[in-house]
Coordinates of C-alpha atoms in Angstrom, one line a residue:
M927 CA 134.0 85.9 99.1
Q928 CA 130.6 87.4 98.0
T929 CA 130.8 91.0 97.0
V930 CA 127.7 93.2 97.5
I931 CA 127.5 96.4 95.3
L932 CA 125.1 99.0 96.7
A933 CA 123.7 100.6 93.6
G934 CA 120.3 101.9 94.5
G935 CA 120.9 105.6 95.0
L936 CA 119.3 108.4 92.9
G937 CA 122.5 110.1 91.8
T938 CA 121.1 113.6 92.3
R939 CA 124.5 115.3 91.9
M940 CA 125.0 113.7 88.5
K941 CA 121.6 114.3 86.9
K942 CA 123.0 116.5 84.1
L943 CA 125.4 113.8 83.1
A944 CA 123.3 110.7 84.0
A945 CA 120.0 111.9 82.4
R946 CA 117.7 109.0 83.3
L947 CA 120.4 106.4 83.9
P948 CA 121.3 104.8 87.2
K949 CA 124.7 106.0 88.4
A950 CA 126.3 102.7 87.8
L951 CA 125.5 103.0 84.0
I952 CA 127.0 106.5 83.6
P953 CA 129.5 106.5 80.7
A954 CA 133.0 106.6 82.0
A955 CA 136.1 106.3 79.8
G956 CA 134.1 104.8 77.0
R957 CA 131.9 102.3 78.8
P958 CA 129.3 102.2 81.6
F959 CA 131.0 102.7 84.9
I960 CA 130.0 99.4 86.5
E961 CA 131.8 97.5 83.7
H962 CA 135.1 99.0 85.1
Q963 CA 134.1 97.8 88.6
L964 CA 133.2 94.3 87.4
E965 CA 136.5 94.0 85.5
L966 CA 138.5 95.0 88.6
L967 CA 136.6 92.6 90.8
R968 CA 137.0 89.7 88.3
R969 CA 140.8 90.3 88.2
N970 CA 140.8 90.1 91.9
G971 CA 138.9 86.8 92.1
C972 CA 135.7 88.4 93.3
G973 CA 133.2 86.7 90.9
D974 CA 130.2 86.1 93.3
I975 CA 128.4 89.4 93.1
L976 CA 125.1 90.6 94.6
I977 CA 123.8 94.0 93.4
C978 CA 121.4 95.9 95.6
A979 CA 119.4 97.8 93.0
G980 CA 116.8 100.6 93.5
Y981 CA 116.6 103.6 91.2
R982 CA 116.3 102.4 87.6
G983 CA 117.4 98.9 88.7
K984 CA 115.7 97.2 85.8
M985 CA 117.9 99.1 83.4
L986 CA 121.0 97.9 85.3
E987 CA 119.7 94.3 85.4
K988 CA 118.9 94.4 81.7
H989 CA 122.4 95.6 80.9
L990 CA 124.3 93.2 83.1
G991 CA 122.1 90.1 83.1
D992 CA 123.5 87.2 85.1
G993 CA 127.1 88.6 84.6
A994 CA 128.3 85.7 82.4
S995 CA 129.3 88.1 79.6
F996 CA 131.5 89.9 82.1
G997 CA 133.1 86.8 83.6
V998 CA 131.2 87.0 86.9
K999 CA 128.0 85.7 88.5
I1000 CA 125.5 88.4 89.4
S1001 CA 122.3 88.1 91.5
Y1002 CA 120.0 91.0 92.4
S1003 CA 118.2 92.3 95.5
R1004 CA 115.6 94.8 94.6
E1005 CA 113.9 97.7 96.4
S1006 CA 111.3 100.2 95.3
P1007 CA 112.8 103.5 94.0
R1008 CA 109.8 105.2 95.6
K1009 CA 110.8 104.0 99.0
L1010 CA 114.6 103.6 99.2
L1011 CA 115.8 101.9 102.3
G1012 CA 119.2 103.5 102.8
T1013 CA 122.5 101.7 102.3
G1014 CA 122.2 99.7 105.6
G1015 CA 118.5 99.0 104.8
A1016 CA 119.5 97.6 101.4
L1017 CA 121.7 95.0 103.2
V1018 CA 118.9 94.2 105.6
N1019 CA 116.5 93.8 102.7
A1020 CA 119.0 91.4 101.0
F1021 CA 119.6 89.5 104.2
A1022 CA 118.3 86.1 102.9
M1023 CA 120.7 86.4 100.0
L1024 CA 123.8 87.3 102.0
R1025 CA 126.6 84.8 102.6
E1026 CA 127.9 84.2 106.1
K1027 CA 130.8 86.6 105.2
F1028 CA 130.5 89.3 102.5
M1029 CA 132.3 92.3 101.2
V1030 CA 130.5 95.6 100.5
L1031 CA 131.3 98.5 98.1
Y1032 CA 129.3 101.3 96.5
G1033 CA 128.1 101.4 92.9
D1034 CA 129.9 104.7 92.3
S1035 CA 133.3 103.7 93.7
Y1036 CA 136.4 102.4 91.9
L1037 CA 138.8 101.0 94.5
P1038 CA 142.2 99.9 93.2
I1039 CA 143.2 97.7 96.1
D1040 CA 144.4 94.1 96.5
Y1041 CA 141.0 92.5 97.4
R1042 CA 142.6 89.2 98.3
K1043 CA 144.8 90.9 100.8
V1044 CA 141.8 92.6 102.3
V1045 CA 140.0 89.3 102.7
R1046 CA 143.0 87.7 104.3
A1047 CA 143.2 90.6 106.8
F1048 CA 139.6 90.0 107.7
E1049 CA 140.0 86.2 108.0
K1050 CA 143.0 86.6 110.4
N1051 CA 140.8 88.1 113.1
S1052 CA 137.6 87.2 114.8
A1053 CA 136.1 90.8 114.6
P1054 CA 132.7 90.9 113.1
A1055 CA 133.6 93.6 110.6
L1056 CA 136.5 95.3 108.8
M1057 CA 136.7 98.8 107.2
C1058 CA 139.3 99.8 104.6
V1059 CA 140.6 103.3 105.3
Y1060 CA 143.0 105.6 103.5
R1061 CA 145.4 108.1 105.1
N1062 CA 143.6 111.1 103.5
K1063 CA 144.6 114.1 105.6
N1064 CA 141.5 115.9 104.2
K1065 CA 142.9 115.8 100.7
W1066 CA 140.2 114.0 98.7
D1067 CA 137.4 114.7 101.1
V1068 CA 136.9 115.4 104.8
S1069 CA 138.8 112.8 106.9
N1070 CA 136.4 111.0 109.2
V1071 CA 138.2 108.0 110.7
K1072 CA 140.5 107.4 113.7
I1073 CA 142.3 104.1 114.1
R1074 CA 144.2 102.7 117.0
D1075 CA 145.8 99.3 117.5
G1076 CA 144.4 98.0 114.3
F1077 CA 140.8 99.1 115.1
V1078 CA 138.6 101.9 113.9
V1079 CA 137.9 103.8 117.2
F1080 CA 136.0 106.7 115.6
Y1081 CA 134.0 106.9 112.5
S1082 CA 131.3 109.4 111.4
K1083 CA 130.0 110.8 108.1
N1084 CA 130.0 114.2 109.8
P1085 CA 133.1 114.2 112.1
G1086 CA 132.5 117.8 113.2
G1087 CA 135.4 119.0 115.4
E1088 CA 137.1 115.6 115.5
R1089 CA 140.6 115.6 114.1
C1090 CA 141.0 112.6 111.9
D1091 CA 143.8 111.5 109.5
Y1092 CA 141.9 108.7 107.7
I1093 CA 138.8 108.4 105.6
D1094 CA 136.5 105.5 104.9
Y1095 CA 137.8 104.0 101.7
G1096 CA 134.4 102.6 100.7
L1097 CA 135.2 98.9 101.1
S1098 CA 134.2 96.8 104.1
I1099 CA 133.6 93.2 105.1
Y1100 CA 130.9 91.9 107.5
R1101 CA 129.8 88.7 109.1
K1102 CA 126.1 88.2 108.4
S1103 CA 125.3 88.3 112.1
V1104 CA 126.1 92.1 112.0
M1105 CA 123.1 92.7 109.8
E1106 CA 120.9 90.2 111.7
A1107 CA 121.0 92.6 114.6
Y1108 CA 119.3 95.3 112.4
L1109 CA 116.5 93.2 110.9
N1110 CA 113.9 95.2 112.9
A1111 CA 115.6 98.6 112.8
P1112 CA 113.6 101.6 111.6
L1113 CA 114.1 102.4 107.9
P1114 CA 115.7 104.1 106.1
L1115 CA 119.0 102.9 107.7
D1116 CA 122.4 104.2 106.7
L1117 CA 125.3 101.8 106.7
A1118 CA 127.3 104.6 108.3
Q1119 CA 125.2 104.1 111.4
I1120 CA 126.0 100.5 111.6
Q1121 CA 129.7 101.3 111.2
E1122 CA 129.6 104.0 113.9
N1123 CA 128.0 101.5 116.3
L1124 CA 130.7 98.9 115.5
A1125 CA 133.5 101.4 116.0
A1126 CA 132.0 102.5 119.3
R1127 CA 132.1 98.9 120.5
R1128 CA 135.7 98.4 119.1
Q1129 CA 134.4 95.7 116.7
L1130 CA 135.5 97.2 113.5
R1131 CA 139.0 96.3 112.3
A1132 CA 141.0 98.7 110.1
H1133 CA 142.9 97.9 106.9
V1134 CA 144.9 100.7 105.4
A1135 CA 144.8 101.1 101.6
A1136 CA 147.9 102.3 99.9
E1137 CA 146.3 103.9 96.8
R1138 CA 143.6 106.5 96.7
F1139 CA 139.9 105.8 95.9
Y1140 CA 137.9 107.1 93.0
E1141 CA 134.2 107.9 93.0
I1142 CA 131.9 109.2 90.3
G1143 CA 129.2 110.7 92.6
R1144 CA 130.1 114.1 91.3
P1145 CA 131.4 115.5 88.0
S1146 CA 134.9 116.2 89.4
G1147 CA 135.1 112.6 90.6
L1148 CA 134.2 111.3 87.2
E1149 CA 136.9 113.4 85.6
D1150 CA 139.5 112.1 88.1
F1151 CA 138.5 108.6 87.4
E1152 CA 138.7 108.9 83.6
K1153 CA 142.2 110.4 84.0
Y1154 CA 143.2 107.5 86.2
I1155 CA 141.9 104.9 83.8
G1156 CA 143.6 106.6 80.9
S1157 CA 146.9 106.6 82.7
A1158 CA 146.4 103.0 83.8
R1159 CA 145.9 101.9 80.3
G1160 CA 149.0 103.6 79.2
R1161 CA 151.0 101.7 81.8
R1162 CA 149.8 98.3 80.5

């Protein structure tokens, strides 16, 4: 299945570490972060990759090329860093390049999950979308998801007074028709808004991840990731 990596953000919380790099190229455990992502995806059979690039996207493209040296095939959807479209807008912008079914993750996330199992869970049902969730209980961040009978019934980036046990894991799958409905939507468009709409219509399946997620959008997250990678290497 095609995997779309959303890698267009400015990385404002990481400017001291990133200097003038896109977040995906921030050094992590001895190599640019995105190389860890690509290795994980390749091991899971996810070799068809579309990168939605924005801020310093040319640097990212120069480093990765067509992906051959990393054992994957990479194509690029580009947006102007002066007028970023949002995470949902980036998918709308890439609409012509999307497969009929595609997986989405963020350029600052490392998600140690069985991707083949996630794809099988999506394929078993006719729902237009699936969200991976983690039983977080506010440990790693504020929990923002409720699930019931295998569906996400509540999701919000800002859950407010809602009591939630789960959090968005950062990995989701969509049918292309989901994005088609937003081709004329005002921009910028956040993917979270699309997910909220799907949840409200009970069209967003839930798949529970067993292992926590890692993200390098802030210095503490980068530190956690480097510790995880170090311990993972020690187990091999």
